[in-house]
Amino acid sequence: MRYSDTRKEETRKAILRAAASAVRAKGPDGVGVAEIMAEAGLTHGGFYAHFRSKEALVAAAVEEAFAQSARRFARMTQGMSAPESLAAFVDAYVSPEHRAHPSRGCPLATLSSDLPRQGEAVRAAYERGVKGLIARLAGWLPGEAGDLHGLAASVAAEMAGAVALSRAIADDDEAIRLLADARARIKSRIGIFQ
Amino acid sequence: MRYSDTRKEETRKAILRAAASAVRAKGPDGVGVAEIMAEAGLTHGGFYAHFRSKEALVAAAVEEAFAQSARRFARMTQGMSAPESLAAFVDAYVSPEHRAHPSRGCPLATLSSDLPRQGEAVRAAYERGVKGLIARLAGWLPGEAGDLHGLAASVAAEMAGAVALSRAIADDDEAIRLLADARARIKSRIGIFQ
DNA sequence: TAGGAAATATGATGATTATCATATTATGAT
DNA sequence: ATCATAATATGATAATCATCATATTTCCTA
């Protein structure tokens, strides 16, 4: 073996991270293979040594994007109780920071309308990510287990919808007010006050 | 004048309608000028006699899509009281039919993630459409005028988010259950029961 | 330290697409 | 019926992009 055992894997990871960011920033069809490779510090030619096709990369990037979000929130809520985690999650999700940084944000708010138009592999990765997010949310919600999934889905829909809506508002102050209002409504709806 | 006064305007309308549908179905960047023109029964060459650029067409198509939705709901709720209109609106919006037909659906549920990546003109048209939708909703909501805008925005976010979410679920039955649940939650949240 | 394979780069290809230049067709007034 | 012209079509161009073929570089091992 002429290269270290981990070299190729590291390169693959770098491409994947670049893609996870670029796909959210520019959309799966708005970004090119060459651009992603350049972002990872490489040229376009080596791409197919790492991924079978652009679609395979996009599918992996969607999975990576959801995984990044999950890790970020896991870190953020470390050691918190369920209600604290929930509040922190809503605050971080329905926030001006999230609105301002699609490339690091939740794919649900950033890719929702692109997804139905993607290939099967990408849609499957997205569906897994969505379900994981809802399950995590449901685990934090108070109440009897039976009904929590529906409430979690409803809350996820409103959070993602609110962030997407806020991105349609050009005026920052107006968008920030919309987010603050949505945040308050969501929290009161799930029994978190103030 | 060798052609009837209305001929060109009619052709423009035909292109616009084709675009309004295609843009929702395939995304602003997923559809080509030639494809839209073919859909309107024309060839690509004449396009620039009707629109200055593809972006101008997309902006007009977004406006048209919002206008179509508004007209459709105006027709549907004709003669209804505010609470009835509201209930009919939620039922029609958060529905399997809406999920199944993005090309005729609300741009908010179909284009949200594409929009931030579009040019200024498109984003402006979208923002106007979104604000119109929220204002219409607010007009139907019960309560004191002051707080209705925030609630309307929150409801719009959840409705659009729920439809987008349902489109990520491949299994029809599961998606339909999600929609039914979201519908019930939204209606109970705005004081409509059953 | 040199050889050789693994990793990456360079360059090419064909497909697609927005836009524009020019040709053709359709139509209503004469 | 014919003509002038508005409306539309045909065809070209240049750019972009996914993919692939081939060349070059890198760096571990012997």
Short mmCIF file of C-alpha atoms (C1' of nucleotides) in Angstrom, two decimals:
data_model
loop_
_atom_site.label_atom_id
_atom_site.label_comp_id
_atom_site.label_asym_id
_atom_site.label_seq_id
_atom_site.Cartn_x
_atom_site.Cartn_y
_atom_site.Cartn_z
CA MET A 1 0.00 0.00 0.00
CA ARG A 2 1.54 3.25 -1.17
CA TYR A 3 -0.78 5.65 0.62
CA SER A 4 -1.83 5.57 4.23
CA ASP A 5 -4.82 3.39 4.96
CA THR A 6 -6.99 6.34 5.80
CA ARG A 7 -6.02 8.72 3.01
CA LYS A 8 -8.79 7.86 0.59
CA GLU A 9 -11.39 7.80 3.30
CA GLU A 10 -10.30 11.24 4.45
CA THR A 11 -10.55 12.60 0.94
CA ARG A 12 -14.00 11.07 0.59
CA LYS A 13 -15.04 12.73 3.84
CA ALA A 14 -13.72 16.08 2.63
CA ILE A 15 -15.73 15.78 -0.59
CA LEU A 16 -18.77 14.76 1.39
CA ARG A 17 -18.51 17.68 3.78
CA ALA A 18 -18.08 20.11 0.91
CA ALA A 19 -21.08 18.57 -0.79
CA ALA A 20 -23.24 18.63 2.33
CA SER A 21 -22.62 22.33 2.58
CA ALA A 22 -22.89 23.19 -1.12
CA VAL A 23 -26.02 21.13 -1.66
CA ARG A 24 -27.80 23.07 1.06
CA ALA A 25 -26.48 26.42 -0.14
CA LYS A 26 -27.17 26.00 -3.84
CA GLY A 27 -29.50 23.07 -4.14
CA PRO A 28 -28.67 19.62 -5.47
CA ASP A 29 -28.98 20.77 -9.05
CA GLY A 30 -27.47 24.17 -8.50
CA VAL A 31 -24.04 22.91 -7.67
CA GLY A 32 -21.60 21.08 -9.91
CA VAL A 33 -19.21 18.24 -9.28
CA ALA A 34 -16.22 20.40 -10.21
CA GLU A 35 -17.30 23.10 -7.78
CA ILE A 36 -17.65 20.66 -4.91
CA MET A 37 -14.29 19.11 -5.67
CA ALA A 38 -12.65 22.53 -5.77
CA GLU A 39 -14.25 23.34 -2.42
CA ALA A 40 -12.64 20.17 -1.07
CA GLY A 41 -9.28 21.29 -2.48
CA LEU A 42 -9.27 18.86 -5.40
CA THR A 43 -9.93 18.86 -9.10
CA HIS A 44 -12.93 17.32 -10.77
CA GLY A 45 -11.22 14.31 -12.34
CA GLY A 46 -10.76 12.24 -9.24
CA PHE A 47 -14.39 12.43 -8.29
CA TYR A 48 -15.43 9.09 -9.70
CA ALA A 49 -12.81 7.30 -7.66
CA HIS A 50 -14.91 8.26 -4.64
CA PHE A 51 -18.54 8.26 -5.77
CA ARG A 52 -20.35 6.31 -8.43
CA SER A 53 -22.25 9.33 -9.69
CA LYS A 54 -23.32 12.80 -8.73
CA GLU A 55 -26.60 11.41 -7.48
CA ALA A 56 -24.76 9.02 -5.17
CA LEU A 57 -22.84 11.99 -3.80
CA VAL A 58 -25.99 14.02 -3.28
CA ALA A 59 -27.66 11.14 -1.47
CA ALA A 60 -24.64 10.76 0.79
CA ALA A 61 -24.53 14.53 1.28
CA VAL A 62 -28.16 14.63 2.39
CA GLU A 63 -27.47 11.88 4.88
CA GLU A 64 -24.38 13.72 6.09
CA ALA A 65 -26.33 16.97 6.43
CA PHE A 66 -28.93 15.34 8.65
CA ALA A 67 -26.19 13.63 10.64
CA GLN A 68 -24.41 16.96 11.14
CA SER A 69 -27.60 18.54 12.41
CA ALA A 70 -28.23 15.63 14.73
CA ARG A 71 -24.68 15.78 16.13
CA ARG A 72 -24.88 19.52 16.59
CA PHE A 73 -28.09 19.28 18.59
CA ALA A 74 -26.82 16.31 20.55
CA ARG A 75 -23.80 18.37 21.57
CA MET A 76 -25.95 21.38 22.35
CA THR A 77 -28.39 19.48 24.55
CA GLN A 78 -25.82 17.32 26.29
CA GLY A 79 -26.75 16.87 29.93
CA MET A 80 -30.04 18.70 29.58
CA SER A 81 -33.39 17.34 30.67
CA ALA A 82 -35.98 16.58 28.01
CA PRO A 83 -37.87 19.86 28.45
CA GLU A 84 -34.63 21.83 28.42
CA SER A 85 -33.48 20.03 25.30
CA LEU A 86 -36.77 20.71 23.63
CA ALA A 87 -36.62 24.41 24.44
CA ALA A 88 -33.03 24.66 23.29
CA PHE A 89 -33.89 22.84 20.10
CA VAL A 90 -36.77 25.11 19.23
CA ASP A 91 -34.77 28.22 20.10
CA ALA A 92 -31.87 27.16 17.92
CA TYR A 93 -34.01 25.97 15.06
CA VAL A 94 -36.42 28.85 14.76
CA SER A 95 -33.67 31.43 14.93
CA PRO A 96 -32.16 34.24 12.85
CA GLU A 97 -28.89 32.30 12.79
CA HIS A 98 -30.56 29.30 11.21
CA ARG A 99 -32.31 31.55 8.72
CA ALA A 100 -29.00 33.19 7.79
CA HIS A 101 -26.99 30.02 7.24
CA PRO A 102 -28.77 27.51 5.02
CA SER A 103 -25.51 25.76 4.22
CA ARG A 104 -25.16 24.65 7.84
CA GLY A 105 -28.86 24.35 8.56
CA CYS A 106 -31.46 21.65 8.73
CA PRO A 107 -32.09 20.02 5.36
CA LEU A 108 -35.78 20.03 6.13
CA ALA A 109 -35.82 23.81 5.91
CA THR A 110 -33.34 24.04 3.08
CA LEU A 111 -34.11 21.20 0.69
CA SER A 112 -37.80 20.46 1.11
CA SER A 113 -38.90 21.66 -2.28
CA ASP A 114 -35.91 20.23 -4.12
CA LEU A 115 -36.37 16.78 -2.77
CA PRO A 116 -39.43 15.50 -4.60
CA ARG A 117 -37.54 16.18 -7.81
CA GLN A 118 -34.49 14.13 -6.89
CA GLY A 119 -33.78 10.52 -7.68
CA GLU A 120 -34.83 7.60 -5.54
CA ALA A 121 -31.60 7.33 -3.55
CA VAL A 122 -31.66 10.97 -2.55
CA ARG A 123 -35.30 10.85 -1.55
CA ALA A 124 -34.70 7.75 0.53
CA ALA A 125 -31.82 9.40 2.38
CA TYR A 126 -33.97 12.44 3.00
CA GLU A 127 -36.88 10.40 4.27
CA ARG A 128 -34.62 8.60 6.73
CA GLY A 129 -33.30 11.94 7.95
CA VAL A 130 -36.76 13.40 8.37
CA LYS A 131 -37.98 10.41 10.31
CA GLY A 132 -34.94 10.49 12.53
CA LEU A 133 -35.53 14.14 13.31
CA ILE A 134 -39.17 13.56 14.16
CA ALA A 135 -38.31 10.59 16.36
CA ARG A 136 -35.74 12.62 18.24
CA LEU A 137 -38.27 15.38 18.77
CA ALA A 138 -40.90 12.92 19.93
CA GLY A 139 -38.48 11.58 22.51
CA TRP A 140 -38.29 14.99 24.14
CA LEU A 141 -42.00 15.78 24.17
CA PRO A 142 -44.06 15.45 27.32
CA GLY A 143 -47.17 13.31 27.32
CA GLU A 144 -48.23 9.73 26.66
CA ALA A 145 -46.16 8.00 24.00
CA GLY A 146 -49.08 7.22 21.72
CA ASP A 147 -49.76 10.66 20.36
CA LEU A 148 -46.29 12.13 20.45
CA HIS A 149 -45.28 11.20 16.95
CA GLY A 150 -48.04 13.25 15.41
CA LEU A 151 -47.25 16.24 17.57
CA ALA A 152 -43.57 15.92 16.79
CA ALA A 153 -44.28 15.87 13.07
CA SER A 154 -46.54 18.87 13.42
CA VAL A 155 -43.89 20.78 15.35
CA ALA A 156 -41.21 19.83 12.82
CA ALA A 157 -43.46 21.05 10.03
CA GLU A 158 -44.06 24.37 11.70
CA MET A 159 -40.42 24.90 12.58
CA ALA A 160 -39.19 24.10 9.10
CA GLY A 161 -42.04 26.07 7.56
CA ALA A 162 -41.30 29.08 9.71
CA VAL A 163 -37.61 29.11 8.80
CA ALA A 164 -38.43 28.69 5.12
CA LEU A 165 -41.00 31.47 5.38
CA SER A 166 -38.54 33.76 7.13
CA ARG A 167 -36.12 33.24 4.24
CA ALA A 168 -38.72 34.60 1.87
CA ILE A 169 -38.88 37.85 3.77
CA ALA A 170 -36.18 40.19 2.53
CA ASP A 171 -36.33 42.58 5.46
CA ASP A 172 -34.22 41.25 8.32
CA ASP A 173 -36.16 42.88 11.14
CA GLU A 174 -39.46 41.68 9.79
CA ALA A 175 -38.12 38.16 9.36
CA ILE A 176 -36.68 38.14 12.86
CA ARG A 177 -40.02 39.23 14.29
CA LEU A 178 -41.73 36.44 12.40
CA LEU A 179 -39.29 33.92 13.84
CA ALA A 180 -39.69 35.21 17.38
CA ASP A 181 -43.44 34.96 17.07
CA ALA A 182 -43.31 31.44 15.62
CA ARG A 183 -40.89 30.38 18.36
CA ALA A 184 -43.24 31.61 21.06
CA ARG A 185 -46.23 29.89 19.50
CA ILE A 186 -44.44 26.58 19.06
CA LYS A 187 -43.15 26.58 22.61
CA SER A 188 -46.51 27.43 24.09
CA ARG A 189 -48.07 24.73 21.94
CA ILE A 190 -45.80 22.06 23.40
CA GLY A 191 -46.14 23.30 26.95
CA ILE A 192 -42.95 25.32 27.28
CA PHE A 193 -43.54 28.79 28.56
CA GLN A 194 -41.03 31.59 28.33
CA MET B 1 -51.93 45.75 -37.48
CA ARG B 2 -51.80 42.35 -39.15
CA TYR B 3 -52.70 40.20 -36.17
CA SER B 4 -55.59 40.65 -33.80
CA ASP B 5 -54.93 42.97 -30.91
CA THR B 6 -55.14 40.20 -28.38
CA ARG B 7 -53.12 37.54 -30.15
CA LYS B 8 -49.76 38.29 -28.60
CA GLU B 9 -51.23 38.74 -25.17
CA GLU B 10 -52.92 35.36 -25.46
CA THR B 11 -49.67 33.70 -26.44
CA ARG B 12 -47.93 35.38 -23.53
CA LYS B 13 -50.60 34.06 -21.20
CA ALA B 14 -50.19 30.57 -22.60
CA ILE B 15 -46.45 30.67 -21.99
CA LEU B 16 -47.04 32.03 -18.52
CA ARG B 17 -49.51 29.31 -17.62
CA ALA B 18 -47.18 26.62 -18.90
CA ALA B 19 -44.37 28.16 -16.91
CA ALA B 20 -46.41 28.48 -13.73
CA SER B 21 -47.10 24.78 -13.90
CA ALA B 22 -43.64 23.64 -15.00
CA VAL B 23 -41.80 25.80 -12.48
CA ARG B 24 -43.74 24.21 -9.65
CA ALA B 25 -43.35 20.71 -11.03
CA LYS B 26 -39.65 20.83 -11.85
CA GLY B 27 -38.30 23.86 -10.06
CA PRO B 28 -37.19 27.13 -11.61
CA ASP B 29 -33.84 25.69 -12.61
CA GLY B 30 -35.13 22.27 -13.51
CA VAL B 31 -37.14 23.41 -16.46
CA GLY B 32 -35.92 24.92 -19.71
CA VAL B 33 -37.26 27.68 -21.90
CA ALA B 34 -37.67 25.28 -24.82
CA GLU B 35 -39.64 22.86 -22.69
CA ILE B 36 -42.00 25.54 -21.47
CA MET B 37 -42.53 26.84 -24.97
CA ALA B 38 -43.27 23.34 -26.25
CA GLU B 39 -45.77 22.92 -23.44
CA ALA B 40 -47.45 26.09 -24.66
CA GLY B 41 -47.51 24.67 -28.19
CA LEU B 42 -44.68 26.84 -29.50
CA THR B 43 -41.00 26.55 -30.29
CA HIS B 44 -38.23 28.12 -28.30
CA GLY B 45 -37.27 30.89 -30.73
CA GLY B 46 -40.20 33.16 -30.16
CA PHE B 47 -39.68 33.27 -26.44
CA TYR B 48 -37.78 36.53 -26.30
CA ALA B 49 -40.57 38.35 -28.07
CA HIS B 50 -42.59 37.77 -24.91
CA PHE B 51 -40.15 37.86 -22.00
CA ARG B 52 -36.90 39.67 -21.53
CA SER B 53 -35.17 36.66 -19.99
CA LYS B 54 -35.83 33.35 -18.35
CA GLU B 55 -35.64 35.01 -14.98
CA ALA B 56 -38.35 37.48 -15.99
CA LEU B 57 -40.52 34.54 -16.98
CA VAL B 58 -39.89 32.73 -13.72
CA ALA B 59 -40.74 35.84 -11.73
CA ALA B 60 -43.97 36.25 -13.69
CA ALA B 61 -44.69 32.54 -13.28
CA VAL B 62 -44.31 32.75 -9.51
CA GLU B 63 -46.71 35.65 -9.42
CA GLU B 64 -49.13 33.76 -11.65
CA ALA B 65 -48.89 30.66 -9.45
CA PHE B 66 -49.82 32.63 -6.35
CA ALA B 67 -52.62 34.33 -8.26
CA GLN B 68 -53.97 30.97 -9.42
CA SER B 69 -53.99 29.67 -5.86
CA ALA B 70 -55.72 32.81 -4.65
CA ARG B 71 -58.38 32.57 -7.37
CA ARG B 72 -58.94 28.91 -6.69
CA PHE B 73 -59.51 29.51 -3.00
CA ALA B 74 -61.65 32.56 -3.67
CA ARG B 75 -63.86 30.41 -5.89
CA MET B 76 -63.93 27.61 -3.35
CA THR B 77 -64.88 29.83 -0.43
CA GLN B 78 -67.38 31.98 -2.31
CA GLY B 79 -70.33 32.77 -0.13
CA MET B 80 -68.86 31.12 2.94
CA SER B 81 -68.49 32.75 6.31
CA ALA B 82 -65.02 33.43 7.62
CA PRO B 83 -64.88 30.32 9.82
CA GLU B 84 -66.21 28.17 7.00
CA SER B 85 -63.67 29.63 4.59
CA LEU B 86 -60.92 28.99 7.04
CA ALA B 87 -61.92 25.39 7.53
CA ALA B 88 -62.26 24.82 3.79
CA PHE B 89 -58.89 26.41 3.22
CA VAL B 90 -57.10 24.23 5.75
CA ASP B 91 -58.85 21.11 4.49
CA ALA B 92 -57.90 21.81 0.89
CA TYR B 93 -54.38 22.87 1.68
CA VAL B 94 -53.34 20.10 4.03
CA SER B 95 -54.70 17.40 1.78
CA PRO B 96 -53.54 14.36 -0.17
CA GLU B 97 -54.63 16.10 -3.36
CA HIS B 98 -52.36 19.03 -2.68
CA ARG B 99 -49.52 16.68 -1.84
CA ALA B 100 -50.04 14.80 -5.09
CA HIS B 101 -50.13 17.79 -7.42
CA PRO B 102 -47.27 20.20 -6.84
CA SER B 103 -47.69 21.67 -10.31
CA ARG B 104 -51.09 23.07 -9.33
CA GLY B 105 -50.29 23.63 -5.71
CA CYS B 106 -49.28 26.47 -3.46
CA PRO B 107 -45.85 27.85 -4.31
CA LEU B 108 -45.13 28.11 -0.61
CA ALA B 109 -45.14 24.34 -0.33
CA THR B 110 -43.50 23.72 -3.67
CA LEU B 111 -40.84 26.38 -4.12
CA SER B 112 -39.77 27.36 -0.63
CA SER B 113 -36.29 25.95 -0.79
CA ASP B 114 -35.67 27.04 -4.36
CA LEU B 115 -36.53 30.61 -3.74
CA PRO B 116 -33.61 31.90 -1.72
CA ARG B 117 -31.40 30.86 -4.63
CA GLN B 118 -33.31 32.79 -7.25
CA GLY B 119 -32.66 36.27 -8.51
CA GLU B 120 -34.04 39.42 -6.99
CA ALA B 121 -37.09 39.69 -9.23
CA VAL B 122 -38.21 36.15 -8.48
CA ARG B 123 -37.70 36.56 -4.76
CA ALA B 124 -39.68 39.80 -4.78
CA ALA B 125 -42.59 38.16 -6.59
CA TYR B 126 -42.50 35.29 -4.12
CA GLU B 127 -42.44 37.60 -1.12
CA ARG B 128 -45.48 39.47 -2.41
CA GLY B 129 -47.29 36.18 -2.89
CA VAL B 130 -46.43 34.95 0.58
CA LYS B 131 -47.57 38.17 2.19
CA GLY B 132 -50.81 38.10 0.24
CA LEU B 133 -51.50 34.58 1.39
CA ILE B 134 -50.83 35.44 5.02
CA ALA B 135 -53.02 38.53 4.81
CA ARG B 136 -55.87 36.51 3.35
CA LEU B 137 -55.55 33.96 6.10
CA ALA B 138 -55.44 36.66 8.76
CA GLY B 139 -58.69 38.06 7.40
CA TRP B 140 -60.45 34.81 8.15
CA LEU B 141 -59.08 34.25 11.62
CA PRO B 142 -61.17 34.96 14.66
CA GLY B 143 -59.86 37.25 17.37
CA GLU B 144 -58.60 40.79 17.81
CA ALA B 145 -56.90 42.19 14.73
CA GLY B 146 -53.61 42.95 16.48
CA ASP B 147 -52.30 39.45 16.87
CA LEU B 148 -53.83 37.81 13.83
CA HIS B 149 -50.93 38.37 11.49
CA GLY B 150 -48.56 36.36 13.63
CA LEU B 151 -51.02 33.51 13.99
CA ALA B 152 -51.71 33.55 10.26
CA ALA B 153 -48.00 33.34 9.50
CA SER B 154 -47.62 30.51 11.97
CA VAL B 155 -50.53 28.63 10.43
CA ALA B 156 -49.19 29.20 6.93
CA ALA B 157 -45.82 27.87 8.04
CA GLU B 158 -47.31 24.74 9.52
CA MET B 159 -49.56 24.09 6.53
CA ALA B 160 -46.77 24.51 4.01
CA GLY B 161 -44.37 22.59 6.22
CA ALA B 162 -46.81 19.73 6.61
CA VAL B 163 -47.41 19.41 2.87
CA ALA B 164 -43.67 19.57 2.18
CA LEU B 165 -43.08 16.97 4.88
CA SER B 166 -45.76 14.71 3.47
CA ARG B 167 -44.01 14.84 0.10
CA ALA B 168 -40.90 13.44 1.72
CA ILE B 169 -42.79 10.36 2.88
CA ALA B 170 -42.83 7.79 0.12
CA ASP B 171 -45.59 5.66 1.57
CA ASP B 172 -48.96 7.11 0.62
CA ASP B 173 -50.90 5.84 3.61
CA GLU B 174 -48.32 7.10 6.03
CA ALA B 175 -48.24 10.50 4.33
CA ILE B 176 -52.02 10.73 4.35
CA ARG B 177 -52.09 9.97 8.05
CA LEU B 178 -49.53 12.67 8.68
CA LEU B 179 -51.67 15.16 6.75
CA ALA B 180 -54.84 14.21 8.58
CA ASP B 181 -53.10 14.65 11.89
CA ALA B 182 -51.61 18.00 10.93
CA ARG B 183 -55.01 19.17 9.65
CA ALA B 184 -56.66 18.31 12.94
CA ARG B 185 -53.96 20.05 14.95
CA ILE B 186 -54.07 23.19 12.85
CA LYS B 187 -57.83 23.42 13.02
CA SER B 188 -57.94 22.91 16.74
CA ARG B 189 -55.21 25.51 17.14
CA ILE B 190 -57.29 28.15 15.36
CA GLY B 191 -60.47 27.21 17.13
CA ILE B 192 -62.14 25.04 14.52
CA PHE B 193 -63.27 21.71 15.87
CA GLN B 194 -64.26 18.73 13.74
"C1'" DT C 1 16.50 5.86 -2.16
"C1'" DA C 2 14.13 3.91 -5.96
"C1'" DG C 3 10.07 1.49 -7.77
"C1'" DG C 4 5.44 1.10 -8.37
"C1'" DA C 5 0.80 1.30 -7.40
"C1'" DA C 6 -2.69 4.30 -5.44
"C1'" DA C 7 -4.48 8.82 -5.70
"C1'" DT C 8 -5.28 12.78 -8.13
"C1'" DA C 9 -4.92 15.90 -12.23
"C1'" DT C 10 -5.49 17.21 -17.06
"C1'" DG C 11 -8.04 17.22 -20.88
"C1'" DA C 12 -11.81 15.60 -23.90
"C1'" DT C 13 -16.66 14.46 -25.08
"C1'" DG C 14 -21.36 14.76 -25.63
"C1'" DA C 15 -25.47 16.57 -23.76
"C1'" DT C 16 -28.11 20.39 -22.31
"C1'" DT C 17 -29.44 25.13 -22.30
"C1'" DA C 18 -30.10 30.40 -22.47
"C1'" DT C 19 -29.82 33.55 -25.85
"C1'" DC C 20 -29.64 35.61 -30.38
"C1'" DA C 21 -29.70 36.08 -35.61
"C1'" DT C 22 -32.15 35.14 -39.40
"C1'" DA C 23 -35.80 32.88 -42.06
"C1'" DT C 24 -40.56 31.67 -42.62
"C1'" DT C 25 -45.40 31.82 -41.92
"C1'" DA C 26 -49.79 33.80 -40.86
"C1'" DT C 27 -53.08 37.45 -41.04
"C1'" DG C 28 -55.85 41.53 -41.77
"C1'" DA C 29 -56.17 45.77 -44.48
"C1'" DT C 30 -56.21 47.25 -49.12
"C1'" DA D 1 -55.89 38.09 -54.10
"C1'" DT D 2 -51.84 40.46 -52.54
"C1'" DC D 3 -48.80 42.85 -49.63
"C1'" DA D 4 -46.59 44.45 -45.48
"C1'" DT D 5 -45.52 43.16 -41.21
"C1'" DA D 6 -46.33 40.95 -36.70
"C1'" DA D 7 -45.64 36.54 -34.84
"C1'" DT D 8 -43.33 32.43 -34.75
"C1'" DA D 9 -39.89 28.96 -36.38
"C1'" DT D 10 -35.28 27.27 -37.58
"C1'" DG D 11 -30.79 27.11 -36.70
"C1'" DA D 12 -26.46 28.69 -34.50
"C1'" DT D 13 -23.47 29.94 -30.56
"C1'" DA D 14 -21.29 29.84 -26.38
"C1'" DA D 15 -21.49 28.32 -21.81
"C1'" DT D 16 -22.03 24.78 -18.40
"C1'" DC D 17 -21.80 20.18 -16.75
"C1'" DA D 18 -21.57 15.02 -15.82
"C1'" DT D 19 -18.73 11.59 -17.09
"C1'" DC D 20 -14.74 9.21 -18.79
"C1'" DA D 21 -9.89 8.30 -20.70
"C1'" DT D 22 -5.43 9.04 -19.92
"C1'" DA D 23 -1.46 11.31 -17.78
"C1'" DT D 24 1.00 12.75 -13.75
"C1'" DT D 25 2.10 12.99 -9.06
"C1'" DT D 26 2.49 11.27 -4.45
"C1'" DC D 27 4.41 8.57 -0.93
"C1'" DC D 28 4.73 3.85 1.33
"C1'" DT D 29 7.64 -0.25 1.14
"C1'" DA D 30 11.51 -2.85 0.21
#
